[in-house]
Short mmCIF file of C-alpha atoms in Angstrom, two decimals:
data_model
loop_
_atom_site.label_atom_id
_atom_site.label_comp_id
_atom_site.label_asym_id
_atom_site.label_seq_id
_atom_site.Cartn_x
_atom_site.Cartn_y
_atom_site.Cartn_z
CA MET P 198 96.66 148.92 150.03
CA SER P 199 97.70 147.66 146.62
CA ALA P 200 98.38 150.04 143.76
CA PRO P 201 95.78 150.19 140.99
CA ALA P 202 96.48 148.02 137.97
CA THR P 203 98.28 149.89 135.22
CA HIS P 204 97.44 147.47 132.43
CA ARG P 205 94.72 145.08 131.31
CA SER P 206 95.21 141.38 130.81
CA ALA P 207 94.78 139.73 127.41
CA GLU P 208 91.46 138.28 128.61
CA GLU P 209 90.20 141.73 129.64
CA ILE P 210 91.27 143.24 126.31
CA GLY P 211 89.50 140.45 124.44
CA ARG P 212 86.11 141.04 126.08
CA THR P 213 83.51 143.77 126.29
CA PRO P 214 80.53 144.09 128.68
CA LEU P 215 78.48 142.36 125.96
CA GLY P 216 80.82 139.39 125.58
CA PRO P 217 83.94 138.44 123.59
CA ARG P 218 85.30 141.23 121.43
CA PRO P 219 84.89 140.30 117.74
CA LEU P 220 88.11 139.74 115.86
CA PRO P 221 88.85 142.11 113.00
CA PRO P 222 88.60 140.58 109.52
CA LEU P 223 91.77 139.21 108.02
CA GLY P 224 93.44 141.32 105.38
CA GLU P 225 93.62 140.26 101.77
CA GLN P 226 96.23 137.56 101.14
CA LYS P 227 98.66 138.84 98.54
CA ALA P 228 100.89 136.73 96.35
CA ALA P 229 104.62 137.00 96.91
CA ALA P 230 106.29 139.79 94.99
CA ASP P 231 109.76 139.98 93.44
CA MET P 232 109.60 136.56 91.78
CA SER P 233 111.56 137.26 88.60
CA HIS P 234 113.09 133.95 87.56
CA VAL P 235 114.67 131.76 84.92
CA ASP P 236 113.80 128.07 84.53
CA THR P 237 115.97 126.26 81.98
CA VAL P 238 117.83 123.05 81.19
CA LEU P 239 121.60 123.21 80.72
CA PRO P 240 123.46 121.28 78.00
CA ASN P 241 124.48 118.63 80.55
CA GLY P 242 120.79 117.91 81.28
CA LEU P 243 120.62 119.72 84.63
CA ARG P 244 117.45 121.78 85.15
CA VAL P 245 118.22 125.11 86.83
CA ILE P 246 115.65 127.35 88.49
CA ALA P 247 116.99 130.76 89.55
CA VAL P 248 114.76 133.20 91.43
CA ARG P 249 115.44 136.72 92.62
CA ARG P 250 114.46 137.18 96.28
CA SER P 251 116.34 140.22 97.54
CA THR P 252 115.23 140.29 101.17
CA VAL P 253 118.76 139.73 102.51
CA PRO P 254 122.20 139.61 100.80
CA LEU P 255 122.30 135.80 100.86
CA VAL P 256 121.79 133.01 98.37
CA GLU P 257 120.23 129.59 98.98
CA LEU P 258 121.02 126.59 96.81
CA ARG P 259 119.21 123.25 96.58
CA VAL P 260 120.07 120.25 94.40
CA ARG P 261 117.77 117.28 93.85
CA VAL P 262 119.24 114.17 92.20
CA PRO P 263 116.89 111.22 91.60
CA PHE P 264 118.73 108.46 93.44
CA ALA P 265 116.39 105.50 93.59
CA ASP P 266 117.42 101.88 93.89
CA PRO P 267 117.34 100.43 90.36
CA ALA P 268 116.38 97.03 91.79
CA GLU P 269 112.68 96.14 91.76
CA SER P 270 112.89 94.85 95.32
CA SER P 271 114.84 96.03 98.36
CA GLU P 272 115.50 92.43 99.45
CA GLY P 273 119.23 91.76 99.31
CA SER P 274 119.98 95.22 97.88
CA GLN P 275 122.91 97.22 99.26
CA HIS P 276 121.78 100.45 97.60
CA SER P 277 120.30 102.04 100.72
CA ALA P 278 123.44 101.42 102.79
CA GLN P 279 125.79 102.61 100.06
CA ALA P 280 123.69 105.72 99.44
CA GLU P 281 123.74 106.69 103.13
CA ILE P 282 127.54 106.41 103.27
CA LEU P 283 127.85 108.37 100.03
CA ALA P 284 125.65 111.24 101.22
CA ASN P 285 127.51 111.55 104.50
CA THR P 286 131.01 111.45 102.97
CA LEU P 287 130.41 113.34 99.71
CA LEU P 288 131.77 116.57 101.18
CA THR P 289 134.67 115.11 103.19
CA GLY P 290 137.37 115.37 100.54
CA THR P 291 138.12 115.79 96.84
CA ALA P 292 141.17 115.51 94.63
CA THR P 293 142.02 119.16 95.40
CA ARG P 294 140.48 119.85 98.84
CA ASP P 295 140.41 117.94 102.10
CA ARG P 296 137.60 118.28 104.61
CA VAL P 297 139.25 121.16 106.46
CA GLN P 298 139.78 123.11 103.25
CA ILE P 299 136.17 122.59 102.20
CA ASP P 300 134.87 123.80 105.55
CA THR P 301 137.29 126.74 105.64
CA GLU P 302 136.49 128.02 102.14
CA LEU P 303 132.77 127.84 102.82
CA ALA P 304 133.13 129.55 106.21
CA LEU P 305 135.00 132.48 104.63
CA VAL P 306 131.91 133.28 102.53
CA GLY P 307 129.41 132.57 105.30
CA GLY P 308 128.54 129.33 103.57
CA GLU P 309 127.70 125.71 104.18
CA LEU P 310 126.86 122.60 102.19
CA ASP P 311 125.18 119.41 103.36
CA ALA P 312 123.88 116.25 101.70
CA VAL P 313 121.15 113.80 102.72
CA VAL P 314 119.51 110.88 100.95
CA ASP P 315 116.20 109.02 101.05
CA PRO P 316 114.77 106.21 98.90
CA GLU P 317 113.77 108.66 96.16
CA ARG P 318 116.47 111.34 95.97
CA LEU P 319 119.83 112.67 97.07
CA SER P 320 119.49 116.27 98.25
CA ILE P 321 122.25 118.86 98.63
CA SER P 322 121.49 122.07 100.52
CA GLY P 323 123.73 125.10 100.68
CA SER P 324 123.84 128.79 101.39
CA SER P 325 126.31 131.67 101.43
CA LEU P 326 126.63 135.40 101.20
CA VAL P 327 125.60 136.44 97.74
CA THR P 328 129.21 137.51 97.09
CA GLY P 329 130.27 133.94 97.84
CA LEU P 330 128.07 132.22 95.23
CA ASP P 331 131.07 131.44 93.00
CA THR P 332 132.87 129.76 95.90
CA LEU P 333 129.74 127.82 96.87
CA LEU P 334 129.33 126.58 93.30
CA ASP P 335 133.02 125.71 92.97
CA VAL P 336 132.99 123.57 96.11
CA LEU P 337 129.80 121.91 94.85
CA ARG P 338 131.45 121.25 91.49
CA ASP P 339 134.49 119.79 93.18
CA ALA P 340 132.36 117.38 95.20
CA LEU P 341 130.18 116.34 92.27
CA THR P 342 133.08 115.72 89.91
CA GLY P 343 136.00 114.91 92.18
CA ALA P 344 134.87 113.44 95.51
CA VAL P 345 137.42 110.82 96.61
CA TYR P 346 135.64 109.41 99.67
CA PRO P 347 138.70 109.17 101.96
CA ALA P 348 139.02 105.71 103.49
CA ASP P 349 139.17 107.04 107.05
CA GLU P 350 136.03 109.13 106.50
CA VAL P 351 134.14 106.15 105.09
CA GLU P 352 135.23 104.00 108.03
CA ARG P 353 134.23 106.69 110.52
CA GLU P 354 130.84 107.16 108.88
CA ARG P 355 130.18 103.42 108.80
CA ALA P 356 130.72 103.18 112.55
CA ARG P 357 128.64 106.29 113.27
CA LEU P 358 125.79 105.14 111.03
CA VAL P 359 125.64 101.72 112.68
CA GLU P 360 125.21 103.41 116.07
CA ARG P 361 122.65 105.85 114.70
CA ILE P 362 120.57 103.06 113.16
CA ALA P 363 120.52 101.15 116.45
CA LEU P 364 119.36 104.26 118.29
CA ALA P 365 116.77 105.19 115.68
CA ARG P 366 115.22 101.74 115.64
CA SER P 367 114.47 102.08 119.36
CA GLN P 368 112.33 105.17 118.74
CA PRO P 369 108.54 104.62 118.55
CA ASN P 370 108.05 106.96 115.58
CA VAL P 371 110.71 105.15 113.55
CA ILE P 372 109.25 101.75 114.44
CA ALA P 373 105.79 102.97 113.38
CA ARG P 374 107.02 104.47 110.12
CA GLU P 375 108.89 101.32 109.12
CA ALA P 376 105.90 99.14 109.96
CA LEU P 377 103.55 101.35 107.93
CA GLN P 378 105.86 101.46 104.90
CA LYS P 379 106.27 97.69 104.94
CA HIS P 380 102.51 97.21 105.26
CA LEU P 381 101.79 99.58 102.36
CA TYR P 382 104.60 98.77 99.95
CA GLY P 383 106.10 95.42 100.89
CA THR P 384 109.58 95.05 99.39
CA HIS P 385 109.35 98.09 97.09
CA PRO P 386 112.56 100.13 97.61
CA PHE P 387 110.51 103.11 98.85
CA ALA P 388 109.65 101.12 101.96
CA LYS P 389 113.33 100.90 102.94
CA GLU P 390 114.07 104.33 104.37
CA MET P 391 116.87 103.06 106.59
CA PRO P 392 119.42 100.32 105.86
CA GLU P 393 120.21 97.48 108.22
CA ALA P 394 123.28 97.84 110.41
CA ASP P 395 124.95 94.76 108.92
CA GLU P 396 124.42 96.15 105.41
CA VAL P 397 126.18 99.38 106.39
CA ALA P 398 129.05 97.45 107.94
CA ARG P 399 129.70 95.73 104.58
CA VAL P 400 129.92 98.94 102.50
CA SER P 401 133.36 99.57 101.02
CA ARG P 402 134.93 102.78 99.72
CA ASP P 403 135.14 101.29 96.22
CA GLU P 404 131.38 100.60 96.26
CA VAL P 405 130.64 104.19 97.25
CA GLN P 406 132.83 105.56 94.48
CA ALA P 407 131.19 103.24 91.97
CA LEU P 408 127.72 104.38 93.08
CA HIS P 409 128.77 108.01 92.65
CA ALA P 410 129.94 107.40 89.10
CA LYS P 411 126.84 105.42 88.21
CA ALA P 412 124.08 107.40 89.96
CA LEU P 413 125.14 110.96 90.82
CA LEU P 414 124.27 112.37 87.39
CA PRO P 415 123.16 115.79 86.13
CA ARG P 416 120.64 114.69 83.51
CA GLY P 417 117.24 114.53 85.22
CA SER P 418 118.48 116.46 88.28
CA VAL P 419 117.39 119.92 89.42
CA LEU P 420 119.27 122.83 90.98
CA ALA P 421 117.36 125.75 92.51
CA VAL P 422 119.12 128.96 93.50
CA VAL P 423 117.26 131.74 95.30
CA GLY P 424 118.59 135.02 96.62
CA ASP P 425 119.69 138.56 95.96
CA ILE P 426 120.74 137.61 92.42
CA GLU P 427 120.01 138.36 88.80
CA PRO P 428 118.43 135.05 87.64
CA ALA P 429 120.06 135.01 84.18
CA GLN P 430 123.48 135.74 85.66
CA ALA P 431 123.00 133.02 88.29
CA VAL P 432 122.12 130.47 85.62
CA SER P 433 125.25 131.44 83.69
CA ALA P 434 127.33 131.03 86.85
CA VAL P 435 125.85 127.58 87.48
CA GLU P 436 126.44 126.52 83.87
CA GLU P 437 130.07 127.67 83.97
CA ALA P 438 130.77 126.08 87.36
CA LEU P 439 129.15 122.72 86.60
CA LYS P 440 130.08 122.27 82.94
CA ALA P 441 132.46 119.45 83.93
CA TRP P 442 129.60 117.52 85.54
CA GLN P 443 128.73 115.37 82.55
CA SER P 444 127.21 111.99 81.80
CA ASP P 445 125.43 110.24 78.96
CA GLY P 446 123.14 108.50 81.42
CA GLU P 447 120.20 109.87 83.40
CA ALA P 448 119.59 109.95 87.14
CA HIS P 449 117.37 107.06 88.21
CA GLU P 450 113.79 107.92 89.16
CA MET P 451 111.93 105.69 91.58
CA ALA P 452 109.58 103.12 90.10
CA PRO P 453 105.87 103.93 90.63
CA LEU P 454 104.46 102.83 93.97
CA PRO P 455 101.62 100.33 94.21
CA MET P 456 98.25 101.93 94.91
CA VAL P 457 97.22 102.05 98.57
CA GLU P 458 94.05 100.04 98.99
CA GLY P 459 91.79 100.33 102.01
CA GLY P 460 91.56 97.36 104.34
CA ASP P 461 92.24 96.04 107.80
CA LEU P 462 94.82 97.63 110.03
CA VAL P 463 97.63 95.49 111.48
CA LEU P 464 98.45 95.48 115.19
CA VAL P 465 102.24 95.33 115.54
CA ASN P 466 103.34 94.05 118.92
CA ARG P 467 105.76 96.18 120.94
CA PRO P 468 105.91 94.41 124.32
CA GLY P 469 106.04 96.66 127.34
CA ALA P 470 105.15 99.85 125.45
CA VAL P 471 103.13 102.33 127.51
CA GLN P 472 102.14 104.31 124.43
CA SER P 473 100.75 103.33 121.03
CA GLN P 474 101.23 104.79 117.57
CA ILE P 475 98.27 104.93 115.20
CA ARG P 476 99.27 105.32 111.55
CA LEU P 477 96.65 105.33 108.78
CA SER P 478 97.10 105.84 105.04
CA ALA P 479 94.93 106.17 101.94
CA GLN P 480 95.51 106.89 98.27
CA ALA P 481 95.35 110.57 97.31
CA ILE P 482 95.97 112.70 94.22
CA THR P 483 98.91 114.75 93.01
CA ARG P 484 99.16 118.54 93.02
CA THR P 485 98.36 118.70 89.30
CA ASP P 486 94.90 117.17 89.76
CA PRO P 487 92.15 119.83 89.54
CA ARG P 488 90.60 118.36 92.73
CA TYR P 489 93.77 118.90 94.74
CA PRO P 490 92.93 122.35 96.20
CA ALA P 491 89.62 120.98 97.54
CA LEU P 492 91.40 117.94 98.96
CA GLN P 493 94.00 120.19 100.60
CA VAL P 494 91.28 122.20 102.33
CA ALA P 495 89.37 119.06 103.33
CA ASN P 496 92.53 117.64 104.88
CA LEU P 497 93.05 120.79 106.92
CA VAL P 498 89.49 120.62 108.23
CA TYR P 499 89.96 116.97 109.18
CA GLY P 500 93.36 117.04 110.89
CA GLY P 501 95.78 119.30 109.06
CA PHE P 502 96.13 122.08 111.63
CA PHE P 503 95.44 122.84 115.28
CA SER P 504 91.84 123.97 114.73
CA SER P 505 90.90 120.77 112.90
CA ARG P 506 88.13 118.37 113.83
CA LEU P 507 90.48 115.51 114.73
CA VAL P 508 92.59 117.66 117.07
CA GLU P 509 89.48 119.16 118.66
CA ASN P 510 88.07 115.68 119.29
CA ILE P 511 90.91 113.47 120.50
CA ARG P 512 93.20 116.13 121.94
CA GLU P 513 91.18 119.10 123.16
CA ASP P 514 87.90 117.37 124.08
CA LYS P 515 88.94 113.88 125.19
CA GLY P 516 92.64 114.26 125.96
CA TYR P 517 93.59 111.00 124.25
CA THR P 518 96.71 112.41 122.62
CA TYR P 519 99.08 115.32 122.70
CA SER P 520 99.74 115.13 118.96
CA ALA P 521 97.38 114.20 116.13
CA ARG P 522 97.54 115.27 112.51
CA SER P 523 96.74 114.38 108.92
CA HIS P 524 98.89 115.36 105.97
CA PRO P 525 99.63 114.46 102.34
CA GLU P 526 102.85 112.76 101.26
CA PHE P 527 104.01 113.20 97.66
CA THR P 528 106.28 111.10 95.48
CA SER P 529 107.21 111.75 91.88
CA HIS P 530 104.30 109.63 90.62
CA SER P 531 101.60 109.65 93.28
CA ALA P 532 100.39 110.87 96.67
CA THR P 533 98.91 109.48 99.86
CA LEU P 534 97.03 110.80 102.86
CA LEU P 535 98.56 110.00 106.24
CA VAL P 536 96.94 110.20 109.68
CA ASP P 537 99.19 110.05 112.77
CA ALA P 538 98.32 109.93 116.47
CA ASP P 539 100.23 108.77 119.56
CA THR P 540 98.18 107.70 122.56
CA ALA P 541 98.42 106.00 125.93
CA SER P 542 97.79 102.26 125.71
CA ASP P 543 94.56 102.33 127.71
CA VAL P 544 92.88 104.79 125.30
CA THR P 545 94.32 103.53 122.00
CA ALA P 546 91.15 101.75 120.91
CA ALA P 547 89.00 104.73 121.87
CA ALA P 548 91.31 107.11 119.97
CA LEU P 549 91.19 104.90 116.89
CA LEU P 550 87.40 104.75 117.11
CA GLU P 551 87.18 108.56 117.22
CA THR P 552 89.72 108.89 114.40
CA ARG P 553 87.58 106.66 112.18
CA TYR P 554 84.44 108.48 113.32
CA GLU P 555 85.89 111.82 112.24
CA LEU P 556 86.84 110.35 108.85
CA ALA P 557 83.25 109.27 108.28
CA ARG P 558 81.80 112.51 109.70
CA LEU P 559 83.86 114.62 107.30
CA GLY P 560 82.01 113.05 104.38
CA LEU P 561 78.57 112.73 105.99
CA VAL P 562 78.59 116.10 107.79
CA PRO P 563 80.47 118.24 105.27
CA PRO P 564 82.65 121.15 106.37
CA THR P 565 80.71 124.34 106.92
CA GLU P 566 81.37 127.56 105.06
CA SER P 567 83.13 128.84 108.18
CA GLU P 568 85.37 125.75 108.43
CA VAL P 569 86.23 125.96 104.74
CA ASP P 570 87.01 129.67 104.96
CA THR P 571 89.26 129.20 108.00
CA ALA P 572 91.12 126.28 106.41
CA ARG P 573 91.45 128.07 103.08
CA ARG P 574 92.94 131.16 104.73
CA TYR P 575 95.32 128.97 106.71
CA ALA P 576 96.42 127.15 103.54
CA ILE P 577 97.10 130.38 101.66
CA GLY P 578 98.80 132.02 104.62
CA SER P 579 101.01 129.05 105.44
CA LEU P 580 102.06 128.70 101.78
CA LEU P 581 103.04 132.35 101.58
CA THR P 582 104.81 132.16 104.95
CA THR P 583 106.71 129.01 104.01
CA THR P 584 107.95 130.53 100.77
CA SER P 585 108.59 134.05 102.13
CA SER P 586 112.21 133.29 103.04
CA GLN P 587 114.95 132.47 100.56
CA ALA P 588 115.54 129.08 102.19
CA GLY P 589 111.86 128.17 102.25
CA LEU P 590 111.32 129.19 98.64
CA ALA P 591 114.39 127.28 97.42
CA SER P 592 113.31 124.09 99.22
CA PHE P 593 109.72 124.38 97.99
CA LEU P 594 110.77 124.96 94.39
CA VAL P 595 113.16 122.02 94.24
CA ASN P 596 110.43 119.75 95.65
CA LEU P 597 107.95 121.06 93.09
CA ALA P 598 110.50 120.42 90.35
CA GLY P 599 110.71 116.80 91.50
CA LEU P 600 107.00 116.57 90.69
CA GLY P 601 107.51 118.12 87.27
CA LEU P 602 106.20 121.54 88.35
CA GLY P 603 107.70 125.02 88.44
CA ILE P 604 107.27 128.44 89.98
CA GLU P 605 104.11 129.04 87.93
CA TRP P 606 102.30 126.43 90.04
CA LEU P 607 103.36 128.19 93.22
CA VAL P 608 102.30 131.64 92.00
CA ALA P 609 98.86 130.41 90.86
CA HIS P 610 98.05 128.17 93.82
CA PRO P 611 96.77 130.85 96.27
CA GLU P 612 94.12 131.80 93.69
CA ARG P 613 93.16 128.14 93.22
CA LEU P 614 92.68 127.86 96.98
CA ALA P 615 90.74 131.11 97.13
CA ASN P 616 88.31 129.78 94.49
CA VAL P 617 87.59 126.49 96.25
CA THR P 618 83.93 126.20 97.23
CA ALA P 619 82.38 124.43 100.19
CA GLU P 620 80.64 122.08 97.73
CA GLN P 621 83.97 121.05 96.19
CA VAL P 622 85.46 120.44 99.62
CA ALA P 623 82.44 118.32 100.55
CA GLU P 624 82.93 116.22 97.40
CA ALA P 625 86.62 115.73 98.19
CA ALA P 626 85.80 114.78 101.78
CA LEU P 627 83.30 112.15 100.65
CA GLU P 628 85.62 110.73 97.98
CA PHE P 629 88.96 110.65 99.79
CA PHE P 630 88.22 110.45 103.52
CA ALA P 631 85.83 107.49 103.61
CA PRO P 632 87.10 105.15 106.39
CA GLY P 633 87.06 102.24 103.93
CA ASN P 634 89.78 103.97 101.88
CA PHE P 635 92.27 103.68 104.73
CA THR P 636 94.56 100.97 105.97
CA GLY P 637 97.51 101.16 108.34
CA VAL P 638 99.14 99.93 111.52
CA VAL P 639 98.83 100.29 115.26
CA ILE P 640 102.06 99.84 117.21
CA GLY P 641 101.77 98.90 120.87
CA ASP P 642 101.72 96.22 123.54
CA ALA P 643 99.45 93.56 122.08
CA ALA P 644 98.79 92.07 125.50
CA LYS P 645 97.13 95.35 126.54
CA LEU P 646 95.58 96.29 123.22
CA ALA P 647 94.32 93.03 121.70
CA PRO P 648 90.97 92.59 123.55
CA LYS P 649 89.66 96.07 122.68
CA MET P 650 91.11 95.94 119.17
CA ARG P 651 89.26 92.70 118.48
CA ALA P 652 86.05 94.27 119.77
CA LEU P 653 86.60 97.34 117.60
CA GLY P 654 87.07 95.22 114.46
CA GLY P 655 88.89 95.86 111.22
CA ILE P 656 92.25 95.08 112.82
CA ILE P 657 94.45 92.03 112.34
CA VAL P 658 95.57 91.05 115.84
CA PRO P 659 98.61 88.76 116.30
#
């Protein structure tokens, strides 16, 4: 005879004899506290945002340097290749420290520094114990003003990057992203997120050093520091540490992108592929537009989180995909809406049909009060969660700064979301999610996909 159960299952707890147990109401979403800050521009042109967040005795540092290709077209440009080598060798040696010394000094204060680059910016991320901020800033200063790009490090990085590019270009998501960017922006430098292997192989140490001197500049750049600090003292420490980082020029911002216009999708052939990638895009609005909060909520209802209409349709109901989402992408001048879904080849056309159907339905059958309330609460909660840590807040602030915004936008945004009405969300849905606004690409085996894609229409089939 089995012993009686000593506990109830989650399903039993969640039900009563009359049916599912109602969930308690969510508590009031409160804005983050302890946000004392200083936002200023130093004499060398560097904007510094320092915020006190005393949750743990650490400090997070983020640097954003506009690092766009000054050429109007990416064709024949070596900028992308040179920038990748620069970012990956910036912290490998200076006039006073070799790579081992850099790593050792940072390790002694629980610190690290790393640099990455994309078509719009060079980003440096770092952290340390709060008592190690001076060391963190000194190593940063040394790299910004005295990086020597050792020949052996450049050679090693060239070889590694060539291998990494070859591997990346075999990945379906990378193939889809490159195809979408090319379709949307042609030869604009923003479309070139990864250099060609032969371009990397041609990069010399002298070219990397020249790019550093020409493009890694303080004026127009932003540094955010968040942690258990006094903001004014942190700004003074940054100013003292980086006073030697000087230039008369200004970091190069990316040229405005062409507007995304709705139109036919393009089927990109990937012979033998058993899965397809659907990538759609439409023009959107920036965070400073008064309609943005309504658009943000409308996007969540459509495909921006797990309880969205798109996920419910093509994942939960029909099982066409494991992953589907919609999300905004921001640049310094504009914004777009992106819709992503990966599907098996035999259901690609059906998944695309349902994706378009949900776009149209969002405008014609507007989100209900319940949908808007759920999405609004998710938006506020996820924003507060994302910025609750020192690292999350530092990253969010430096990205806002790249759009010309500051901490005031972040503090006020939960209230903007809370005030969004269902009518405003319906207007945003009708304006921005109309299927005719979208264009994009479908990546897959054309031999399998072409007949159904032709029948579906609105797709250029090779």
